XYZ file of N, CA, C and O in Angstrom:
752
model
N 124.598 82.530 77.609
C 123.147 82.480 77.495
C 122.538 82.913 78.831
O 122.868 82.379 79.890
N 121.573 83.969 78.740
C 121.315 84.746 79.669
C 120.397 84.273 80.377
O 120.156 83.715 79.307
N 119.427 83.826 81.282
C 118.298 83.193 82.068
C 117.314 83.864 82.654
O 117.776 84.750 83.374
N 115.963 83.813 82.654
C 115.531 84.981 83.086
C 114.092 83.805 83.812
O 113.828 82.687 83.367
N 113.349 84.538 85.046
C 112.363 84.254 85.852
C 111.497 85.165 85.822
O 111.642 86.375 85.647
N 109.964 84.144 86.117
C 109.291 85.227 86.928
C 108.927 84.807 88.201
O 109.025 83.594 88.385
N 108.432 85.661 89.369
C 108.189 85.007 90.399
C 107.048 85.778 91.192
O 106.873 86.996 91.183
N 106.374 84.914 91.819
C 105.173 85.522 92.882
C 105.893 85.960 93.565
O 106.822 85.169 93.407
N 106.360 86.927 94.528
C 107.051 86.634 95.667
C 105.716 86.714 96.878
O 104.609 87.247 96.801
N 106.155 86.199 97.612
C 105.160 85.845 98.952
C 105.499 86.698 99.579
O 106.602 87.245 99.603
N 104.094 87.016 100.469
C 104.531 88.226 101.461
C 105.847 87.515 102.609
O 105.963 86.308 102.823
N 106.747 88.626 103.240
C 107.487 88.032 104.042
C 108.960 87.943 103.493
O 109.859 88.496 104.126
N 109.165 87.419 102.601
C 110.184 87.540 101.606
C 110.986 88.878 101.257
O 110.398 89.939 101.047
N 112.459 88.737 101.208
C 113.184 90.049 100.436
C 113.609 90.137 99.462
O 114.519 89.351 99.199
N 113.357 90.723 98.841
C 114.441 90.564 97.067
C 115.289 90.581 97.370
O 115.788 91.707 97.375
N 116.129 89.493 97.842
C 117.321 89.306 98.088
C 117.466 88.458 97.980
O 116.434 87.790 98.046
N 119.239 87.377 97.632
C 119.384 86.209 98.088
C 120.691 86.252 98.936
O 121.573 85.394 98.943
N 120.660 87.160 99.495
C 121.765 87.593 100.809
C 121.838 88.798 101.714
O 122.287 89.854 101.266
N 121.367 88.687 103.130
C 120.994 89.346 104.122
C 121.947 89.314 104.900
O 122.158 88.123 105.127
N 122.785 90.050 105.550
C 124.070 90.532 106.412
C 123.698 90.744 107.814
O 124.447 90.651 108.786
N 122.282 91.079 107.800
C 122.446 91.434 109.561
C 122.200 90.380 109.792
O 121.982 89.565 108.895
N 122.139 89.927 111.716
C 121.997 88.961 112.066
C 120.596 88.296 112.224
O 120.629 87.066 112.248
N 119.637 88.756 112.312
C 118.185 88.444 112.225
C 117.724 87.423 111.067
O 118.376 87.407 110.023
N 117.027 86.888 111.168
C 116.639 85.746 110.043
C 115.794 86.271 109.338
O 114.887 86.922 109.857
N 115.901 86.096 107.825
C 114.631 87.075 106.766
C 115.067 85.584 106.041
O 116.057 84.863 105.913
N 113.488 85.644 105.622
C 113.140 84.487 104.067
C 113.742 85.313 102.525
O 113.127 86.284 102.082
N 114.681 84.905 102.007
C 115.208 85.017 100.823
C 114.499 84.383 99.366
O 113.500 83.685 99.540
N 114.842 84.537 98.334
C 114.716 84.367 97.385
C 114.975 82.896 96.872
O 114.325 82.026 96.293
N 116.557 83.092 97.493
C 116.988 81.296 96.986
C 116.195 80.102 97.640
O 116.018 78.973 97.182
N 115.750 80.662 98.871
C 114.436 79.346 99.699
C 113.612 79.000 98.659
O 113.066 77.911 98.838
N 113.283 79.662 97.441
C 111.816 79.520 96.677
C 112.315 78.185 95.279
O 111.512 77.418 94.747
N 113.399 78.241 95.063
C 114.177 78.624 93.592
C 115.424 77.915 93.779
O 116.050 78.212 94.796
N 115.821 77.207 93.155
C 117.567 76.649 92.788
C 117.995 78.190 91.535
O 118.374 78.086 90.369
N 117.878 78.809 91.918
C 118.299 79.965 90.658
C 119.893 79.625 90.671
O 120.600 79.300 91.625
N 120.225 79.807 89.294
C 121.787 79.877 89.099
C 122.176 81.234 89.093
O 121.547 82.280 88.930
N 124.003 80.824 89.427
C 124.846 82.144 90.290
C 124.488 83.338 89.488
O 123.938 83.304 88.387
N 124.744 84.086 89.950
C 124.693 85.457 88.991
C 123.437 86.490 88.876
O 123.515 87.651 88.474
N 121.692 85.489 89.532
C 120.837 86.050 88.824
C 120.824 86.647 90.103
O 121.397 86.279 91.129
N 119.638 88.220 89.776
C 119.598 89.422 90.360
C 118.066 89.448 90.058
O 117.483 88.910 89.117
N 117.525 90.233 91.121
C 115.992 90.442 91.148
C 116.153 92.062 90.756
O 116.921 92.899 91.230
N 114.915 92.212 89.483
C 115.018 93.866 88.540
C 113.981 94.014 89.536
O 112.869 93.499 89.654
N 114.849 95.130 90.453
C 113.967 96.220 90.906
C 113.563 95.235 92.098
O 113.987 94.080 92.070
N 112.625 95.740 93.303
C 112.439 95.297 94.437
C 111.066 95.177 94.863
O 110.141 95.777 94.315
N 110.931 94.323 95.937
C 109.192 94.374 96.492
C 109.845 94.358 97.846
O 110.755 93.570 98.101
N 109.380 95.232 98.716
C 109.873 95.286 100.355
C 109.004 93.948 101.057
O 107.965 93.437 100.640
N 109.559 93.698 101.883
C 109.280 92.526 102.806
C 107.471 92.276 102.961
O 106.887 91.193 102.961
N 106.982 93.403 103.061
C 105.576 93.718 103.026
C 104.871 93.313 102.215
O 103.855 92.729 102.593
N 105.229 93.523 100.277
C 104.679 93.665 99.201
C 104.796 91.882 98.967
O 105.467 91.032 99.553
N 103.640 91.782 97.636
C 103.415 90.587 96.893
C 103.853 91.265 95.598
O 103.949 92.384 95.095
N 104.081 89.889 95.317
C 103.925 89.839 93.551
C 104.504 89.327 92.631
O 105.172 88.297 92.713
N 104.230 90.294 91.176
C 105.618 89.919 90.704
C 106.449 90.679 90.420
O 106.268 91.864 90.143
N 107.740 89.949 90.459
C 108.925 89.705 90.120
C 109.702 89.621 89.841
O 110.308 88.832 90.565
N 110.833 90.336 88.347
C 111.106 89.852 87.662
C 112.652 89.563 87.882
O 113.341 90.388 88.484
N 113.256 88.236 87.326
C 114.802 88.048 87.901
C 115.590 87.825 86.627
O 114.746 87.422 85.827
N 116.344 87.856 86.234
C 117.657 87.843 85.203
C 118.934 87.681 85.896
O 119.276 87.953 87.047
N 119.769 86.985 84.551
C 121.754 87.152 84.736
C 122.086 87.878 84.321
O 123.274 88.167 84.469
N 121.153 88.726 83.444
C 121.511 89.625 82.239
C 121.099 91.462 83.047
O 119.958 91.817 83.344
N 122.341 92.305 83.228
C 122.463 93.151 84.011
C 122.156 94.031 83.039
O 121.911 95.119 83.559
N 122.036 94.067 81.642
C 121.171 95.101 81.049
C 119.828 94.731 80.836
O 119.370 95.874 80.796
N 118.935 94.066 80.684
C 117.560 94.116 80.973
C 117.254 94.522 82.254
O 116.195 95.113 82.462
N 118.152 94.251 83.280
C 117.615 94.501 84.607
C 117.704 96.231 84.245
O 116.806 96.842 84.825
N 118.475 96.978 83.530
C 118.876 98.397 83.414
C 117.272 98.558 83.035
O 116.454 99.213 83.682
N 117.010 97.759 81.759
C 116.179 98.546 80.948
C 114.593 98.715 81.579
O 113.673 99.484 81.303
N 114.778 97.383 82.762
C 113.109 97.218 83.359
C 113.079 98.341 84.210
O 112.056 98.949 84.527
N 114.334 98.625 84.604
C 114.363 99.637 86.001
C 113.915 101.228 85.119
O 113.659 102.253 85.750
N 113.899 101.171 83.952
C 113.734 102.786 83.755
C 112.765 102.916 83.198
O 112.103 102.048 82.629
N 112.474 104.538 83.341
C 111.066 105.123 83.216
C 110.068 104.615 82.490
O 108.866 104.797 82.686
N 110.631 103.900 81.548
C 110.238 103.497 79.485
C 108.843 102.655 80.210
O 107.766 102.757 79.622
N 108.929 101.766 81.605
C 108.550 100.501 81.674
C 107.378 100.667 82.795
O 107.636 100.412 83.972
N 106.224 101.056 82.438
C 105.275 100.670 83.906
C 105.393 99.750 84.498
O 105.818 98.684 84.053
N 105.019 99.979 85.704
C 104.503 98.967 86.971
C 103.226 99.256 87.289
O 102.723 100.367 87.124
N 102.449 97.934 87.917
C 101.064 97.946 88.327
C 101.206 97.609 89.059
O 102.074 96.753 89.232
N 100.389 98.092 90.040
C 99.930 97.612 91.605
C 98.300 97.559 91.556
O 97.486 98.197 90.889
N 98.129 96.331 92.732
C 96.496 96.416 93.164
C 97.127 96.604 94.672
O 98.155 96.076 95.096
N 96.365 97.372 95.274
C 96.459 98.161 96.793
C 95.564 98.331 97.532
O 94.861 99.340 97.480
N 95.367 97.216 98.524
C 93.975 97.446 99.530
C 94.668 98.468 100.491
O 95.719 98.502 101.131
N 93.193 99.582 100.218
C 93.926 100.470 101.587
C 92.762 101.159 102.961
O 91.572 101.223 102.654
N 93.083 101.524 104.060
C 92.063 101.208 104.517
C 91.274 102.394 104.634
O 91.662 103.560 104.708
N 89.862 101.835 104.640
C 89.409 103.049 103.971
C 88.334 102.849 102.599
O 88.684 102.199 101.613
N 87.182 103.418 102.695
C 86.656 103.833 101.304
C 87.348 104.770 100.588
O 87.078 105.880 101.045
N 88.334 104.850 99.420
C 88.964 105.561 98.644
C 87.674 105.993 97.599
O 86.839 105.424 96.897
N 88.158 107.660 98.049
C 87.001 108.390 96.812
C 87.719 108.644 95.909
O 88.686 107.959 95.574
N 87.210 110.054 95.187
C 87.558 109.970 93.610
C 88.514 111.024 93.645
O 89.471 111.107 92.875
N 88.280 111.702 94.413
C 89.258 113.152 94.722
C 90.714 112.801 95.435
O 91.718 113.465 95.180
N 90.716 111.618 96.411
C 91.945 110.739 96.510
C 92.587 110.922 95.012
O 93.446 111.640 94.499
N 91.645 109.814 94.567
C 92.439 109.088 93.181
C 92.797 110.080 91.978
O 93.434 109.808 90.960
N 92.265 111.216 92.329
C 92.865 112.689 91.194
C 94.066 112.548 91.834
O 94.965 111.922 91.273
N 94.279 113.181 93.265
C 95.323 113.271 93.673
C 96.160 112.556 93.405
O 97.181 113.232 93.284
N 96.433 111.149 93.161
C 97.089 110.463 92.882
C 97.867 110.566 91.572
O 99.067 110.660 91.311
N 96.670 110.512 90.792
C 96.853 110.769 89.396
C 97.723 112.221 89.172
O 98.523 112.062 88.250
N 97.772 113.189 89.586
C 98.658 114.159 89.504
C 99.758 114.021 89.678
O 100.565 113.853 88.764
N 100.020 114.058 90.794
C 101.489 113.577 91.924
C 101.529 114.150 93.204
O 101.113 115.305 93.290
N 101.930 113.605 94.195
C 101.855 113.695 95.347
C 103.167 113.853 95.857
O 104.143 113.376 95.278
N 103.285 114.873 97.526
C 104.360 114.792 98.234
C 104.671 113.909 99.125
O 103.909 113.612 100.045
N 105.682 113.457 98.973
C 106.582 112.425 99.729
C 107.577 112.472 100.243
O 108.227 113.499 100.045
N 108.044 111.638 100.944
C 109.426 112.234 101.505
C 110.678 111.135 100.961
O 110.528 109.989 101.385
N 111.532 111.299 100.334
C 112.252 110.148 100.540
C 113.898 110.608 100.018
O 114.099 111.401 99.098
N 114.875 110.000 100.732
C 115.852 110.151 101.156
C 116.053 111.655 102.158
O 116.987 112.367 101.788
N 115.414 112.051 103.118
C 115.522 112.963 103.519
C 114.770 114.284 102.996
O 114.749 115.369 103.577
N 114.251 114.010 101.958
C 114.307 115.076 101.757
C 112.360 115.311 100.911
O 111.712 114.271 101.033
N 111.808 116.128 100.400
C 110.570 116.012 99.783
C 110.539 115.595 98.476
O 111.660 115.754 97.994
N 109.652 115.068 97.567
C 109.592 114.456 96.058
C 108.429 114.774 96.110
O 107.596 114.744 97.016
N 108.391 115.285 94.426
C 106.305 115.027 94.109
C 106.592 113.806 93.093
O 107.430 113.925 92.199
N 105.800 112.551 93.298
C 105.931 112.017 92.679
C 105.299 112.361 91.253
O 104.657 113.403 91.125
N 105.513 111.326 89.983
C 105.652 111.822 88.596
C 103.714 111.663 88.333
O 103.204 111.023 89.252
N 102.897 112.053 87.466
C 102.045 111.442 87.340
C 101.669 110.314 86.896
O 102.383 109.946 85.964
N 100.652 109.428 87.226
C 100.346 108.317 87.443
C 98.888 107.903 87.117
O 97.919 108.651 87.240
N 98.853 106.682 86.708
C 97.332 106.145 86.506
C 96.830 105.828 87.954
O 97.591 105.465 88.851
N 95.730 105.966 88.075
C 95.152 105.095 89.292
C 93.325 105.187 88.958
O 92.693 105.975 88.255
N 92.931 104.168 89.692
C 91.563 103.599 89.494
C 90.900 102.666 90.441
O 91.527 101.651 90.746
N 89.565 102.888 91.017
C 89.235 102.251 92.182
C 88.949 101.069 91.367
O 88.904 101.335 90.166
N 88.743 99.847 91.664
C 88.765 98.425 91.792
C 87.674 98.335 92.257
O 87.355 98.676 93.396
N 86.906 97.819 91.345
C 85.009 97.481 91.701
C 84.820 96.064 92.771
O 83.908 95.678 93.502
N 86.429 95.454 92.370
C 85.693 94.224 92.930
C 86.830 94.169 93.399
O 87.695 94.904 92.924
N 87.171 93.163 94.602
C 88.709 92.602 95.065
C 89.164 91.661 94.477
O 88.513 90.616 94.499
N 90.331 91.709 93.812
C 91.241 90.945 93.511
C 91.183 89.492 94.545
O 91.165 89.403 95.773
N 91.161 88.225 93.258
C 91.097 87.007 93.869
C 92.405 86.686 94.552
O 92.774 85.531 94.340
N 93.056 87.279 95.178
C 95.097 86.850 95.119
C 94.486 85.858 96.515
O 95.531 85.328 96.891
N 93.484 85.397 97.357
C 93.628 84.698 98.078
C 94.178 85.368 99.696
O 94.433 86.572 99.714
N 94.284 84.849 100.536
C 95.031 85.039 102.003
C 96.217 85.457 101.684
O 96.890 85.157 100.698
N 96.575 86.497 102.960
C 97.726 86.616 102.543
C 98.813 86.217 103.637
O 98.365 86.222 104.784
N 100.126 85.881 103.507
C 100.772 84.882 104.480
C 100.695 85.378 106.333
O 100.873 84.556 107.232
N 100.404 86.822 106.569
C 100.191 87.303 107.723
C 98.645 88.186 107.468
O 98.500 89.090 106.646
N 97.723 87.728 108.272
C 96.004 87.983 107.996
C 96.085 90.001 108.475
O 96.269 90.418 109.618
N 95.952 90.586 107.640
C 96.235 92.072 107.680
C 95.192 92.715 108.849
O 95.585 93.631 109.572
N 93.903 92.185 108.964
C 92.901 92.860 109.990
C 91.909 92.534 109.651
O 91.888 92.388 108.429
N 90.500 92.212 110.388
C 89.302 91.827 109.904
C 88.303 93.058 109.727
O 88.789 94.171 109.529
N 87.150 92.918 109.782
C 86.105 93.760 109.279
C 86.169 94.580 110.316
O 86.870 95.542 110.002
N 85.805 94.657 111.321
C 85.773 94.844 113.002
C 86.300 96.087 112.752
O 85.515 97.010 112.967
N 87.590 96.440 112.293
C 88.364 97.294 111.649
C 87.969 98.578 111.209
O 88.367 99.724 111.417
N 86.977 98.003 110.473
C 86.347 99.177 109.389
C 86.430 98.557 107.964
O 86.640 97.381 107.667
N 86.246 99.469 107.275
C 85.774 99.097 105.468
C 87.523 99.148 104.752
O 88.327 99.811 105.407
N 87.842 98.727 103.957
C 88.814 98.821 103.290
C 88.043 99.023 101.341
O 86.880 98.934 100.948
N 89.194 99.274 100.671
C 89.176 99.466 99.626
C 90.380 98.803 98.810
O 91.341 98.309 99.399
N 90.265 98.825 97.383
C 91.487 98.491 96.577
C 90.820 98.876 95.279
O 89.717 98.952 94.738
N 92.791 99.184 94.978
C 92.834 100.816 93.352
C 93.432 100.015 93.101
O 93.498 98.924 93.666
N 94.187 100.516 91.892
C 95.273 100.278 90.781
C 95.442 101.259 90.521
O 94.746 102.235 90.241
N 97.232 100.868 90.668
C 98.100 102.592 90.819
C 99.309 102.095 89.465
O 100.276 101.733 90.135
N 99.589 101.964 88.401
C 100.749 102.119 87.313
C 101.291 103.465 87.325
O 100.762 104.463 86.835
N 102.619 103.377 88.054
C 103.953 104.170 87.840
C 104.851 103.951 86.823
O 104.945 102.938 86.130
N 105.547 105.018 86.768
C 107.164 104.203 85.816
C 108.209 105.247 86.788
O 108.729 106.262 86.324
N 108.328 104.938 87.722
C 109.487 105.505 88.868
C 109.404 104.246 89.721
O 108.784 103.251 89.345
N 109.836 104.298 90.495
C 110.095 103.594 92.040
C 111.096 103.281 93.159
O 111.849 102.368 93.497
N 110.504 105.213 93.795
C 110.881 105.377 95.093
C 110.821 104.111 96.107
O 110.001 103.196 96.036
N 111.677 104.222 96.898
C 111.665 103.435 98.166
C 110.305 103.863 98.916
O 109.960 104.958 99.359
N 109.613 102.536 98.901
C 108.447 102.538 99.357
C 107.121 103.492 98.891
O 106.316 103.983 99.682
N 107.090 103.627 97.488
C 106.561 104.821 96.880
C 105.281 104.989 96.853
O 104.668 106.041 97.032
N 104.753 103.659 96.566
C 103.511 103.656 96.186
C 102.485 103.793 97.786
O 101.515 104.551 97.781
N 102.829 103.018 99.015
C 102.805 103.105 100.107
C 102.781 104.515 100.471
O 101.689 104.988 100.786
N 103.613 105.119 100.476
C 103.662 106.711 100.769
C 102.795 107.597 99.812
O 102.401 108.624 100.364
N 102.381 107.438 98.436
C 101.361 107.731 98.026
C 100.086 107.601 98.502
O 99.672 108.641 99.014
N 99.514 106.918 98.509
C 98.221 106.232 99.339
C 98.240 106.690 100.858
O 97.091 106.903 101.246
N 99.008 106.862 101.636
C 99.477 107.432 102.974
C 99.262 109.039 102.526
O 98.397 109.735 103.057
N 99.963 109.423 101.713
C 100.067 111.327 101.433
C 97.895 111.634 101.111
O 97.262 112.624 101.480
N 97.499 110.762 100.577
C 96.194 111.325 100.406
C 95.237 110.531 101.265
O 94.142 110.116 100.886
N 95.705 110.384 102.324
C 94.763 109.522 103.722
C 94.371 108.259 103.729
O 93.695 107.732 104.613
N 94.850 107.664 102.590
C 94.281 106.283 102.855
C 95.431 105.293 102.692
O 95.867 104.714 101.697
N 95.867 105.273 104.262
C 97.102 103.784 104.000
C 97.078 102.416 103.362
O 95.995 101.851 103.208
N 97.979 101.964 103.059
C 98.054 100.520 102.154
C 98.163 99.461 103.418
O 98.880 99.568 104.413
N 97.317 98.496 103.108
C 97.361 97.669 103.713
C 97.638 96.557 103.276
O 97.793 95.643 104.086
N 97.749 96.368 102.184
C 98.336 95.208 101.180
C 98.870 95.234 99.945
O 97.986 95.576 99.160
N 99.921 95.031 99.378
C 100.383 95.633 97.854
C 101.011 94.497 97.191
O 101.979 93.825 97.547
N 100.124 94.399 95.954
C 100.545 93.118 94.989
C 100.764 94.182 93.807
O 100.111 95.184 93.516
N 101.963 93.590 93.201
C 103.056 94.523 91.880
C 101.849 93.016 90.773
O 102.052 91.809 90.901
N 100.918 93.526 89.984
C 100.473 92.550 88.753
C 100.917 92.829 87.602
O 100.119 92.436 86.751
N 101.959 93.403 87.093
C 102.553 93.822 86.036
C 103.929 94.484 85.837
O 104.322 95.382 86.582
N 104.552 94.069 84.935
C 105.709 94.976 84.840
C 105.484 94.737 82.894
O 105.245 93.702 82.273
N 105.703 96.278 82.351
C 105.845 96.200 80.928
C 104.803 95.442 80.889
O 103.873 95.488 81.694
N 104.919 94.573 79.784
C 103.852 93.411 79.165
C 103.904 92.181 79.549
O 103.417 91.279 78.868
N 104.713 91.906 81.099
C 104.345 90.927 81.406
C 103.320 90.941 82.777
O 103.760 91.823 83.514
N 102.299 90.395 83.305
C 101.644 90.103 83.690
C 101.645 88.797 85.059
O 101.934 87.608 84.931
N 101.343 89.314 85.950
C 101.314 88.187 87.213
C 100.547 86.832 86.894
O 101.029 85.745 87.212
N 99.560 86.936 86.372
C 98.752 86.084 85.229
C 98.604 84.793 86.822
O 98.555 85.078 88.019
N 98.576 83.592 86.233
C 98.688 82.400 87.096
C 99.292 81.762 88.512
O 98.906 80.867 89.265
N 100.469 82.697 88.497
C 101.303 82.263 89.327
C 100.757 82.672 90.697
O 100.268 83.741 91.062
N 101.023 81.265 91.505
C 100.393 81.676 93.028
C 101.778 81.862 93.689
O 102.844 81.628 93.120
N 101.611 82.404 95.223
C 102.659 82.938 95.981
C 103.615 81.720 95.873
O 103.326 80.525 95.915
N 104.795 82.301 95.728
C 106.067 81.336 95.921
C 106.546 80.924 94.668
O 107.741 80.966 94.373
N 105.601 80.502 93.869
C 106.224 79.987 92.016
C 107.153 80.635 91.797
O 107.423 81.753 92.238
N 107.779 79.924 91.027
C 108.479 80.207 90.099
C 108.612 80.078 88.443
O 108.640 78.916 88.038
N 108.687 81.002 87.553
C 108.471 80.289 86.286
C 109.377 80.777 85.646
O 109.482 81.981 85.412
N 110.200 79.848 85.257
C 111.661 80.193 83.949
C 110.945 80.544 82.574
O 109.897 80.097 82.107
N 111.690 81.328 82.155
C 111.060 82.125 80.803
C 112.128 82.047 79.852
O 113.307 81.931 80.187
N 111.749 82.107 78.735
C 113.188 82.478 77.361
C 113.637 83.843 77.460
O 114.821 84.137 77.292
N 112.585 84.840 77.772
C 112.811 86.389 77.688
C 112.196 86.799 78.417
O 111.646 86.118 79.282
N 112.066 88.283 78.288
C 111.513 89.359 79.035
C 110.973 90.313 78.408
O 111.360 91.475 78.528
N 110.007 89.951 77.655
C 109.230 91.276 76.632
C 108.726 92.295 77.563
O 107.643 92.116 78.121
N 109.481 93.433 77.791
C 109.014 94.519 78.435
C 108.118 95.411 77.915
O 107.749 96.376 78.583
């Protein structure tokens, strides 16, 4: 019987529950008594919020990881993001990753009238003083190492904060940073 989670992850955190170098990183198992075996589908870099999703079951993790399955992001970036950005986006953009150039695939994206309530976030990103910031919503079904970040970067306006609110049909919904919530399934 297979077990499956969802989880906020908090900024700071690695999808991981085992780190090799010698430096100290906040893991997964700090949040969670998860039993042996489970694996986090797909990743949020140390930077990113959100959610989550974890399983024992190494084919759902297959099936979340491929194209079939959007992801959503909300992305403060800094910057008033115009509309000619967000075409760009929506097309696909150049990136670089593993060495080498990618256009990423096309994509939804949409400026965000209002900011997302997600609250503080565990390291305070920059105040007004700064300048103006913005936040879109970007749904992919790829995910490059660090993709969405390098998107938003390729058309001038860097990310300054990135919460994943969706995968498939499930939804970040309630959960504040750190939760955890055991599930029966994983309706993707």
């Amino acid at each position: 019987m297979h077990r499956h989670f969802l989880i906020h992850k908090p900024y700071g955190y690695l999808s991981q529950f085992v780190y090799e170098l010698k430096r100290k990183k906040k893991l997964l198992g700090e949040l969670y008594d998860f039993p042996e075996g489970t694996m986090a589908i797909g990743r949020l870099d140390e930077d990113s919020e959100g959610l989550l999703l974890l399983t024992t079951d190494g084919i759902m993790s297959e099936i979340v990881r491929s194209k079939k399955v959007e992801k959503e992001y909300y992305v403060q970036v800094d910057g008033i993001i115009n509309l000619e950005a967000i075409d760009r986006l929506k097309k696909g953009v150049e990136i670089g990753f593993n060495g080498k150039k990618y256009i990423t695939r096309k994509c939804q994206a949409k400026i965000l009238e209002n900011e997302p309530a997600f609250g503080e976030r565990g390291k305070k990103i920059r105040d007004e003083r700064h300048g103006p910031t913005s936040w879109l919503s970007i749904t992919i079904n790829e995910g490059k190492f660090r993709q969405v970040r390098k998107m938003t970067s390729a058309v001038g306006f860097p990310t300054l904060r990135l919460v994943r609110i969706r995968v498939g049909n499930i939804f970040l919904i309630d959960l504040k940073a750190g939760e955890v919530l055991e599930v029966d399934s994983l309706n993707v």
